[in-house]
Short mmCIF file of C-alpha atoms in Angstrom, two decimals:
data_model
loop_
_atom_site.label_atom_id
_atom_site.label_comp_id
_atom_site.label_asym_id
_atom_site.label_seq_id
_atom_site.Cartn_x
_atom_site.Cartn_y
_atom_site.Cartn_z
CA UNK A 1 0.00 0.00 0.00
CA UNK A 2 1.26 3.36 -0.96
CA UNK A 3 0.13 5.10 2.18
CA UNK A 4 0.36 4.12 5.80
CA UNK A 5 -2.72 3.42 7.93
CA UNK A 6 -2.07 3.13 11.61
CA UNK A 7 -2.89 -0.18 13.27
CA UNK A 8 -5.33 1.52 15.64
CA UNK A 9 -7.07 3.30 12.75
CA UNK A 10 -7.43 0.02 10.91
CA UNK A 11 -9.04 -1.56 13.93
CA UNK A 12 -11.62 1.25 14.06
CA UNK A 13 -12.32 0.99 10.34
CA UNK A 14 -12.99 -2.76 10.69
CA UNK A 15 -15.29 -2.14 13.65
CA UNK A 16 -17.34 0.51 11.83
CA UNK A 17 -17.54 -1.64 8.70
CA UNK A 18 -18.63 -4.56 10.88
CA UNK A 19 -21.43 -2.53 12.47
CA UNK A 20 -22.66 -1.35 9.03
CA UNK A 21 -22.66 -4.91 7.67
CA UNK A 22 -24.46 -6.17 10.78
CA UNK A 23 -27.14 -3.46 10.48
CA UNK A 24 -27.66 -4.36 6.81
CA UNK A 25 -27.85 -8.01 7.76
CA UNK A 26 -30.55 -7.35 10.38
CA UNK A 27 -32.55 -5.20 7.96
CA UNK A 28 -32.41 -7.71 5.14
CA UNK A 29 -33.15 -10.64 7.47
CA UNK A 30 -36.31 -9.05 8.89
CA UNK A 31 -37.44 -7.50 5.60
CA UNK A 32 -37.26 -10.97 4.04
CA UNK A 33 -39.52 -12.30 6.78
CA UNK A 34 -42.09 -9.61 6.03
CA UNK A 35 -41.71 -7.85 9.37
CA UNK A 36 -43.28 -4.44 9.76
CA UNK A 37 -43.76 -1.87 12.53
CA UNK A 38 -45.71 -3.09 15.58
CA UNK A 39 -49.52 -3.22 15.95
CA UNK A 40 -51.76 -4.85 13.44
CA UNK A 41 -51.67 -4.31 9.72
CA UNK A 42 -55.16 -3.75 8.46
CA UNK A 43 -55.88 -1.79 5.34
CA UNK A 44 -58.73 0.67 4.87
CA UNK A 45 -59.65 3.17 2.16
CA UNK A 46 -58.95 6.51 3.85
CA UNK A 47 -60.56 8.58 1.08
CA UNK A 48 -63.83 6.70 1.56
CA UNK A 49 -63.61 6.39 5.33
CA UNK A 50 -67.01 8.06 5.73
CA UNK A 51 -68.68 5.75 3.18
CA UNK A 52 -69.48 2.07 3.27
CA UNK A 53 -68.18 1.56 -0.27
CA UNK A 54 -64.43 1.57 0.34
CA UNK A 55 -62.06 -1.20 1.41
CA UNK A 56 -62.61 -1.90 5.10
CA UNK A 57 -66.32 -1.03 5.14
CA UNK A 58 -67.99 1.61 7.25
CA UNK A 59 -66.43 0.95 10.64
CA UNK A 60 -65.18 4.54 10.69
CA UNK A 61 -68.30 6.20 9.24
CA UNK A 62 -69.84 9.13 11.10
CA UNK A 63 -72.50 6.91 12.71
CA UNK A 64 -70.03 4.33 13.96
CA UNK A 65 -67.29 6.38 15.61
CA UNK A 66 -67.27 6.61 19.39
CA UNK A 67 -66.95 4.19 22.32
CA UNK A 68 -68.65 0.80 22.31
CA UNK A 69 -68.24 -2.58 23.95
CA UNK A 70 -67.43 -5.49 21.68
CA UNK A 71 -68.88 -9.00 22.12
CA UNK A 72 -66.25 -9.83 24.79
CA UNK A 73 -67.19 -6.78 26.85
CA UNK A 74 -63.96 -4.98 25.87
CA UNK A 75 -64.20 -1.21 25.50
CA UNK A 76 -63.43 -0.23 21.91
CA UNK A 77 -62.74 3.39 21.05
CA UNK A 78 -63.28 3.97 17.34
CA UNK A 79 -61.84 7.30 16.23
CA UNK A 80 -60.98 9.23 13.14
CA UNK A 81 -58.16 11.72 12.74
CA UNK A 82 -58.93 14.33 10.11
CA UNK A 83 -57.43 17.71 9.37
CA UNK A 84 -57.44 19.14 12.10
CA UNK A 85 -58.91 17.20 14.97
CA UNK A 86 -59.76 13.84 16.46
CA UNK A 87 -63.39 12.79 16.16
CA UNK A 88 -65.15 12.42 18.57
CA UNK A 89 -63.30 15.41 19.98
CA UNK A 90 -63.91 14.57 23.62
CA UNK A 91 -64.06 11.08 25.11
CA UNK A 92 -64.48 9.71 28.62
CA UNK A 93 -62.86 6.44 29.73
CA UNK A 94 -62.78 4.48 33.00
CA UNK A 95 -59.72 4.35 35.23
CA UNK A 96 -57.83 1.07 35.29
CA UNK A 97 -59.90 -0.71 32.67
CA UNK A 98 -58.20 -1.83 29.47
CA UNK A 99 -59.57 -0.36 26.26
CA UNK A 100 -58.80 -0.94 22.64
CA UNK A 101 -58.10 2.16 20.55
CA UNK A 102 -58.87 1.76 16.85
CA UNK A 103 -58.13 4.86 14.85
CA UNK A 104 -57.69 5.74 11.17
CA UNK A 105 -56.76 8.84 9.23
CA UNK A 106 -59.27 10.45 6.87
CA UNK A 107 -56.70 12.33 4.82
CA UNK A 108 -52.96 12.68 5.51
CA UNK A 109 -50.39 11.29 7.96
CA UNK A 110 -51.37 12.00 11.55
CA UNK A 111 -50.33 10.67 14.94
CA UNK A 112 -51.98 10.32 18.32
CA UNK A 113 -50.28 10.61 21.67
CA UNK A 114 -51.82 10.85 25.11
CA UNK A 115 -49.12 12.22 27.40
CA UNK A 116 -48.30 10.23 30.57
CA UNK A 117 -49.81 7.09 29.06
CA UNK A 118 -48.34 4.61 26.61
CA UNK A 119 -50.92 5.37 23.94
CA UNK A 120 -48.78 6.57 21.06
CA UNK A 121 -49.63 5.68 17.47
CA UNK A 122 -48.73 6.77 14.00
CA UNK A 123 -51.78 7.11 11.78
CA UNK A 124 -50.86 6.30 8.23
CA UNK A 125 -53.56 6.91 5.62
CA UNK A 126 -54.72 3.57 4.27
CA UNK A 127 -54.17 1.64 7.53
CA UNK A 128 -56.05 1.13 10.78
CA UNK A 129 -53.92 1.72 13.88
CA UNK A 130 -54.80 -0.31 16.93
CA UNK A 131 -53.48 -0.57 20.47
CA UNK A 132 -54.85 -1.90 23.75
CA UNK A 133 -53.86 -0.04 26.87
CA UNK A 134 -55.01 1.04 30.32
CA UNK A 135 -54.87 4.43 32.02
CA UNK A 136 -54.48 4.14 35.77
CA UNK A 137 -54.44 7.77 36.83
CA UNK A 138 -57.56 9.93 37.04
CA UNK A 139 -57.60 13.26 35.28
CA UNK A 140 -58.02 15.19 32.07
CA UNK A 141 -55.59 14.37 29.30
CA UNK A 142 -55.07 15.87 25.88
CA UNK A 143 -54.87 13.76 22.72
CA UNK A 144 -52.14 15.29 20.59
CA UNK A 145 -51.24 14.90 16.96
CA UNK A 146 -47.50 14.24 16.88
CA UNK A 147 -46.85 13.75 13.18
CA UNK A 148 -46.74 16.92 11.12
CA UNK A 149 -49.96 16.94 9.11
CA UNK A 150 -50.27 20.48 7.77
CA UNK A 151 -50.78 24.08 8.75
CA UNK A 152 -53.17 23.18 11.56
CA UNK A 153 -50.94 20.51 13.11
CA UNK A 154 -50.21 22.62 16.19
CA UNK A 155 -53.95 23.06 16.77
CA UNK A 156 -54.87 19.42 16.38
CA UNK A 157 -55.88 17.97 19.70
CA UNK A 158 -58.81 16.58 21.64
CA UNK A 159 -59.67 15.81 25.26
CA UNK A 160 -59.74 12.56 27.21
CA UNK A 161 -61.32 12.40 30.64
CA UNK A 162 -60.46 9.47 32.89
CA UNK A 163 -63.13 8.87 35.54
CA UNK A 164 -63.34 6.28 38.38
CA UNK A 165 -64.46 2.93 36.98
CA UNK A 166 -67.58 2.75 39.21
CA UNK A 167 -68.75 6.18 37.99
CA UNK A 168 -68.21 5.30 34.35
CA UNK A 169 -71.26 5.06 32.15
CA UNK A 170 -71.04 4.17 28.50
CA UNK B 1 -88.90 17.40 -17.99
CA UNK B 2 -86.93 19.53 -20.45
CA UNK B 3 -86.11 23.15 -19.90
CA UNK B 4 -85.25 25.75 -22.48
CA UNK B 5 -83.42 28.80 -21.17
CA UNK B 6 -85.76 31.13 -19.33
CA UNK B 7 -88.84 29.15 -20.28
CA UNK B 8 -91.96 30.23 -18.39
CA UNK B 9 -92.21 26.67 -17.05
CA UNK B 10 -88.75 26.88 -15.52
CA UNK B 11 -89.30 30.30 -13.99
CA UNK B 12 -92.64 29.14 -12.55
CA UNK B 13 -90.94 26.03 -11.14
CA UNK B 14 -88.29 28.13 -9.41
CA UNK B 15 -90.97 30.36 -7.88
CA UNK B 16 -92.92 27.32 -6.66
CA UNK B 17 -89.76 25.77 -5.22
CA UNK B 18 -88.94 29.01 -3.37
CA UNK B 19 -92.43 29.08 -1.87
CA UNK B 20 -92.27 25.47 -0.62
CA UNK B 21 -92.26 25.15 3.16
CA UNK B 22 -89.01 23.92 4.65
CA UNK B 23 -89.29 20.28 5.57
CA UNK B 24 -85.93 19.45 7.10
CA UNK B 25 -85.06 15.96 5.96
CA UNK B 26 -83.56 13.63 8.51
CA UNK B 27 -80.06 13.04 7.23
CA UNK B 28 -79.35 9.41 7.96
CA UNK B 29 -76.55 8.45 5.58
CA UNK B 30 -73.08 9.95 5.41
CA UNK B 31 -72.68 13.75 5.34
CA UNK B 32 -71.61 13.58 1.73
CA UNK B 33 -71.31 10.86 -0.89
CA UNK B 34 -68.29 12.56 -2.41
CA UNK B 35 -64.98 10.86 -1.63
CA UNK B 36 -61.64 12.13 -2.97
CA UNK B 37 -60.63 8.91 -4.66
CA UNK B 38 -58.49 8.77 -7.79
CA UNK B 39 -61.64 8.46 -9.90
CA UNK B 40 -63.18 11.61 -8.41
CA UNK B 41 -59.93 13.54 -8.83
CA UNK B 42 -59.64 12.41 -12.46
CA UNK B 43 -63.23 13.47 -13.07
CA UNK B 44 -62.43 16.85 -11.55
CA UNK B 45 -59.37 17.23 -13.80
CA UNK B 46 -61.50 16.52 -16.85
CA UNK B 47 -63.52 19.72 -16.25
CA UNK B 48 -63.91 21.87 -19.37
CA UNK B 49 -64.17 25.58 -18.45
CA UNK B 50 -65.49 26.55 -21.92
CA UNK B 51 -68.38 24.15 -21.67
CA UNK B 52 -68.86 25.35 -18.08
CA UNK B 53 -69.21 28.95 -19.29
CA UNK B 54 -71.96 27.86 -21.69
CA UNK B 55 -73.71 25.83 -19.01
CA UNK B 56 -73.62 28.83 -16.67
CA UNK B 57 -75.98 30.61 -19.07
CA UNK B 58 -77.87 27.59 -20.31
CA UNK B 59 -78.72 26.24 -16.86
CA UNK B 60 -79.39 29.78 -15.60
CA UNK B 61 -76.80 29.69 -12.82
CA UNK B 62 -75.95 33.20 -14.02
CA UNK B 63 -79.43 34.46 -13.10
CA UNK B 64 -78.50 34.48 -9.41
CA UNK B 65 -74.76 33.82 -9.28
CA UNK B 66 -73.73 36.26 -12.02
CA UNK B 67 -72.21 35.91 -15.48
CA UNK B 68 -68.74 35.04 -14.22
CA UNK B 69 -69.89 33.63 -10.90
CA UNK B 70 -69.80 37.06 -9.32
CA UNK B 71 -73.14 37.45 -7.59
CA UNK B 72 -74.80 40.81 -8.08
CA UNK B 73 -76.93 40.42 -5.00
CA UNK B 74 -75.81 40.11 -1.36
CA UNK B 75 -78.22 37.28 -0.74
CA UNK B 76 -76.68 34.79 -3.21
CA UNK B 77 -73.10 33.59 -2.80
CA UNK B 78 -70.43 34.36 -5.39
CA UNK B 79 -68.91 31.24 -6.95
CA UNK B 80 -66.08 32.93 -8.76
CA UNK B 81 -62.63 31.78 -7.61
CA UNK B 82 -63.88 28.88 -5.46
CA UNK B 83 -61.76 25.70 -5.56
CA UNK B 84 -63.24 23.39 -8.21
CA UNK B 85 -63.33 20.52 -5.70
CA UNK B 86 -65.58 22.48 -3.37
CA UNK B 87 -67.97 23.51 -6.15
CA UNK B 88 -68.23 19.94 -7.42
CA UNK B 89 -68.79 18.54 -3.92
CA UNK B 90 -71.50 21.07 -3.11
CA UNK B 91 -73.35 20.47 -6.40
CA UNK B 92 -73.21 16.74 -5.72
CA UNK B 93 -74.41 17.29 -2.14
CA UNK B 94 -77.36 19.33 -3.41
CA UNK B 95 -78.23 16.58 -5.84
CA UNK B 96 -77.98 13.89 -3.14
CA UNK B 97 -80.27 15.95 -0.87
CA UNK B 98 -77.48 16.38 1.66
CA UNK B 99 -78.21 20.10 1.88
CA UNK B 100 -82.00 20.00 1.83
CA UNK B 101 -82.29 21.17 5.44
CA UNK B 102 -82.86 24.76 4.29
CA UNK B 103 -85.23 26.27 1.74
CA UNK B 104 -82.31 27.40 -0.42
CA UNK B 105 -80.85 23.91 -0.26
CA UNK B 106 -84.13 22.49 -1.50
CA UNK B 107 -84.26 25.04 -4.30
CA UNK B 108 -80.75 24.08 -5.38
CA UNK B 109 -81.55 20.37 -5.11
CA UNK B 110 -84.41 20.99 -7.53
CA UNK B 111 -82.21 23.00 -9.93
CA UNK B 112 -79.34 20.47 -10.07
CA UNK B 113 -81.61 17.44 -10.20
CA UNK B 114 -80.87 16.57 -13.82
CA UNK B 115 -77.23 17.67 -13.98
CA UNK B 116 -74.65 15.02 -14.86
CA UNK B 117 -71.33 14.70 -13.04
CA UNK B 118 -69.60 16.05 -16.14
CA UNK B 119 -71.85 19.18 -16.10
CA UNK B 120 -70.87 19.70 -12.50
CA UNK B 121 -67.11 19.48 -13.03
CA UNK B 122 -67.33 21.69 -16.13
CA UNK B 123 -69.17 24.38 -14.18
CA UNK B 124 -66.77 23.94 -11.26
CA UNK B 125 -63.71 24.38 -13.46
CA UNK B 126 -65.25 27.47 -15.10
CA UNK B 127 -65.96 29.24 -11.80
CA UNK B 128 -62.63 28.11 -10.33
CA UNK B 129 -60.77 29.73 -13.25
CA UNK B 130 -62.31 33.14 -12.48
CA UNK B 131 -60.78 35.49 -9.89
CA UNK B 132 -62.10 35.78 -6.34
CA UNK B 133 -64.72 38.49 -5.75
CA UNK B 134 -63.38 41.99 -5.05
CA UNK B 135 -62.78 42.95 -1.43
CA UNK B 136 -65.60 44.67 0.41
CA UNK B 137 -64.88 47.73 2.60
CA UNK B 138 -62.45 46.81 5.38
CA UNK B 139 -63.46 47.23 8.98
CA UNK B 140 -61.23 46.15 11.86
CA UNK B 141 -62.50 42.82 13.19
CA UNK B 142 -60.40 41.77 16.17
CA UNK B 143 -62.51 38.78 17.19
CA UNK B 144 -62.49 37.31 13.70
CA UNK B 145 -58.80 38.03 13.12
CA UNK B 146 -57.90 36.09 16.27
CA UNK B 147 -60.08 33.17 15.20
CA UNK B 148 -58.66 33.25 11.68
CA UNK B 149 -55.03 33.20 12.73
CA UNK B 150 -55.00 31.52 16.15
CA UNK B 151 -58.37 29.87 16.67
CA UNK B 152 -59.41 29.20 20.24
CA UNK B 153 -57.73 26.07 21.65
CA UNK B 154 -59.83 26.20 24.84
CA UNK B 155 -62.98 25.71 22.79
CA UNK B 156 -61.20 23.26 20.41
CA UNK B 157 -61.55 25.70 17.51
CA UNK B 158 -58.64 25.47 15.05
CA UNK B 159 -57.76 28.67 13.16
CA UNK B 160 -59.88 29.30 10.04
CA UNK B 161 -56.78 29.87 7.94
CA UNK B 162 -55.31 26.38 8.44
CA UNK B 163 -58.06 24.83 6.31
CA UNK B 164 -59.51 27.74 4.33
CA UNK B 165 -56.06 28.87 3.30
CA UNK B 166 -53.95 31.97 3.66
CA UNK B 167 -56.15 35.03 3.11
CA UNK B 168 -59.08 32.58 2.90
CA UNK B 169 -58.37 31.64 -0.72
CA UNK B 170 -59.66 28.11 -0.18
CA UNK B 171 -57.63 24.93 -0.39
CA UNK B 172 -57.42 21.57 -2.11
CA UNK B 173 -59.52 19.50 -2.36
CA UNK B 174 -62.74 20.92 -0.95
CA UNK B 175 -62.01 23.72 1.51
CA UNK B 176 -64.04 26.69 0.24
CA UNK B 177 -62.66 30.19 -0.30
CA UNK B 178 -64.20 32.73 2.06
CA UNK B 179 -62.44 35.83 0.73
CA UNK B 180 -64.80 38.45 -0.68
CA UNK B 181 -67.84 36.28 -0.10
CA UNK B 182 -71.13 37.98 0.67
CA UNK B 183 -71.31 38.58 4.45
CA UNK B 184 -75.01 37.63 4.40
CA UNK B 185 -74.10 34.26 2.96
CA UNK B 186 -71.22 33.65 5.41
CA UNK B 187 -73.46 34.49 8.35
CA UNK B 188 -76.27 32.31 7.04
CA UNK B 189 -73.92 29.38 6.44
CA UNK B 190 -72.43 29.52 9.94
CA UNK B 191 -75.90 29.78 11.47
CA UNK B 192 -77.09 26.84 9.38
CA UNK B 193 -74.10 24.78 10.48
CA UNK B 194 -74.78 25.72 14.08
CA UNK B 195 -78.44 24.76 13.85
CA UNK B 196 -77.54 21.52 12.07
CA UNK B 197 -79.60 22.56 9.03
CA UNK B 198 -76.48 22.40 6.94
CA UNK B 199 -74.59 19.17 7.47
CA UNK B 200 -72.46 18.30 4.46
CA UNK B 201 -69.23 18.58 6.48
CA UNK B 202 -67.79 15.11 7.04
CA UNK B 203 -67.30 14.25 10.74
CA UNK B 204 -69.25 17.44 11.65
CA UNK B 205 -66.08 19.45 11.44
CA UNK B 206 -67.77 22.81 10.72
CA UNK B 207 -70.87 22.03 12.80
CA UNK B 208 -68.71 21.47 15.90
CA UNK B 209 -66.90 24.76 15.33
CA UNK B 210 -70.04 26.77 14.56
CA UNK B 211 -71.77 25.54 17.74
CA UNK B 212 -68.99 27.06 19.84
CA UNK B 213 -69.09 30.49 18.18
CA UNK B 214 -71.07 33.38 19.66
CA UNK B 215 -73.41 35.55 17.56
CA UNK B 216 -70.95 38.45 17.79
CA UNK B 217 -68.14 36.23 16.51
CA UNK B 218 -70.25 35.07 13.57
CA UNK B 219 -71.01 38.69 12.60
CA UNK B 220 -67.37 39.58 12.99
CA UNK B 221 -66.23 36.62 10.86
CA UNK B 222 -68.70 37.54 8.09
CA UNK B 223 -67.41 41.13 7.87
CA UNK B 224 -63.78 40.04 8.19
CA UNK B 225 -63.76 37.55 5.31
CA UNK B 226 -65.90 39.77 3.08
CA UNK B 227 -63.16 42.39 3.42
CA UNK B 228 -60.51 40.01 2.10
CA UNK B 229 -61.32 39.29 -1.57
CA UNK B 230 -59.20 39.75 -4.66
CA UNK B 231 -56.88 42.54 -3.54
CA UNK B 232 -55.77 40.85 -0.34
CA UNK B 233 -55.92 37.30 -1.61
CA UNK B 234 -53.47 38.02 -4.42
CA UNK B 235 -50.78 39.30 -2.07
#
């Protein structure tokens, strides 16, 4: 070799190259297995979210959004994120009881985050985002959009009220 | 039923329709049947402004909404400069009886009854190609300016401008322009949204906002947006 590379430098170069190759390996390995971000993958036609005609049916139509219990007695919150708000805008949930959040975007990329809880989802148009979680502390929480969605992003939020389970009425 | 321009039959029909009592229809289905799918967007792109200009006269839109979509009367809205998507959606909503909660909605439902989708996009592209109405005299409207630029987070009201565009020029696909619009019409629309008589806003987005506005704010908003219009919107 025409130029000298120090032994120590060489060692670092090998280490960095090794990390890069390992990262590629992990990516390719999981991509080949069809892995994807967490939560369920369920497609829906975001443009026709308010109609029954699109892919995914009318689960997120205006009549069907809100809080319901499914056949197993599980609380299911069906919501829509649309420029610029979450609909229904204000929801009430019981303390300490698990609920399933199912939410879809009507237009562009949105996100939903309820601070101090682990409810944090990315809402990609064309997909239903779902998570099951429990809120154990009473109080009023905001629902925030945390993925830039347009000029009204900073104004996109709703309210969640957590009430004692025995006072909760659906 | 065939109409020739300004036939006595047509004029009589319009008068009868105007005199009909308002029978608010229970809106059970979705707020609108229009969805911004690829097919709808392609249909919108196929709009022919020249044919639209002819239809404006032939279908007598011009009688109330003016030759270029610039209404000559405070009571009828101007259509000039509106986003084509909004015009198409509203025509479709009239036809689907989504706006029949008011007497004017019923009149429009009657007028657009026999229009085809192509007629609607042609008209929409014609009015969209025209400039916004000229600005009306400016008066300082503090309440409306705050709502336009900052909204009111405590009442969950986002700013008007984030959807209706900078200087209220309207936005893609179906956010209407408010600039230079007749204040009478703006006031009437907000009141109709508030009363639930107008409900073609998907997920009640405008109805929820209008219910939280006071009468003073509605008056202020009407004067504020009327004072925008061409001059300001072209900045």
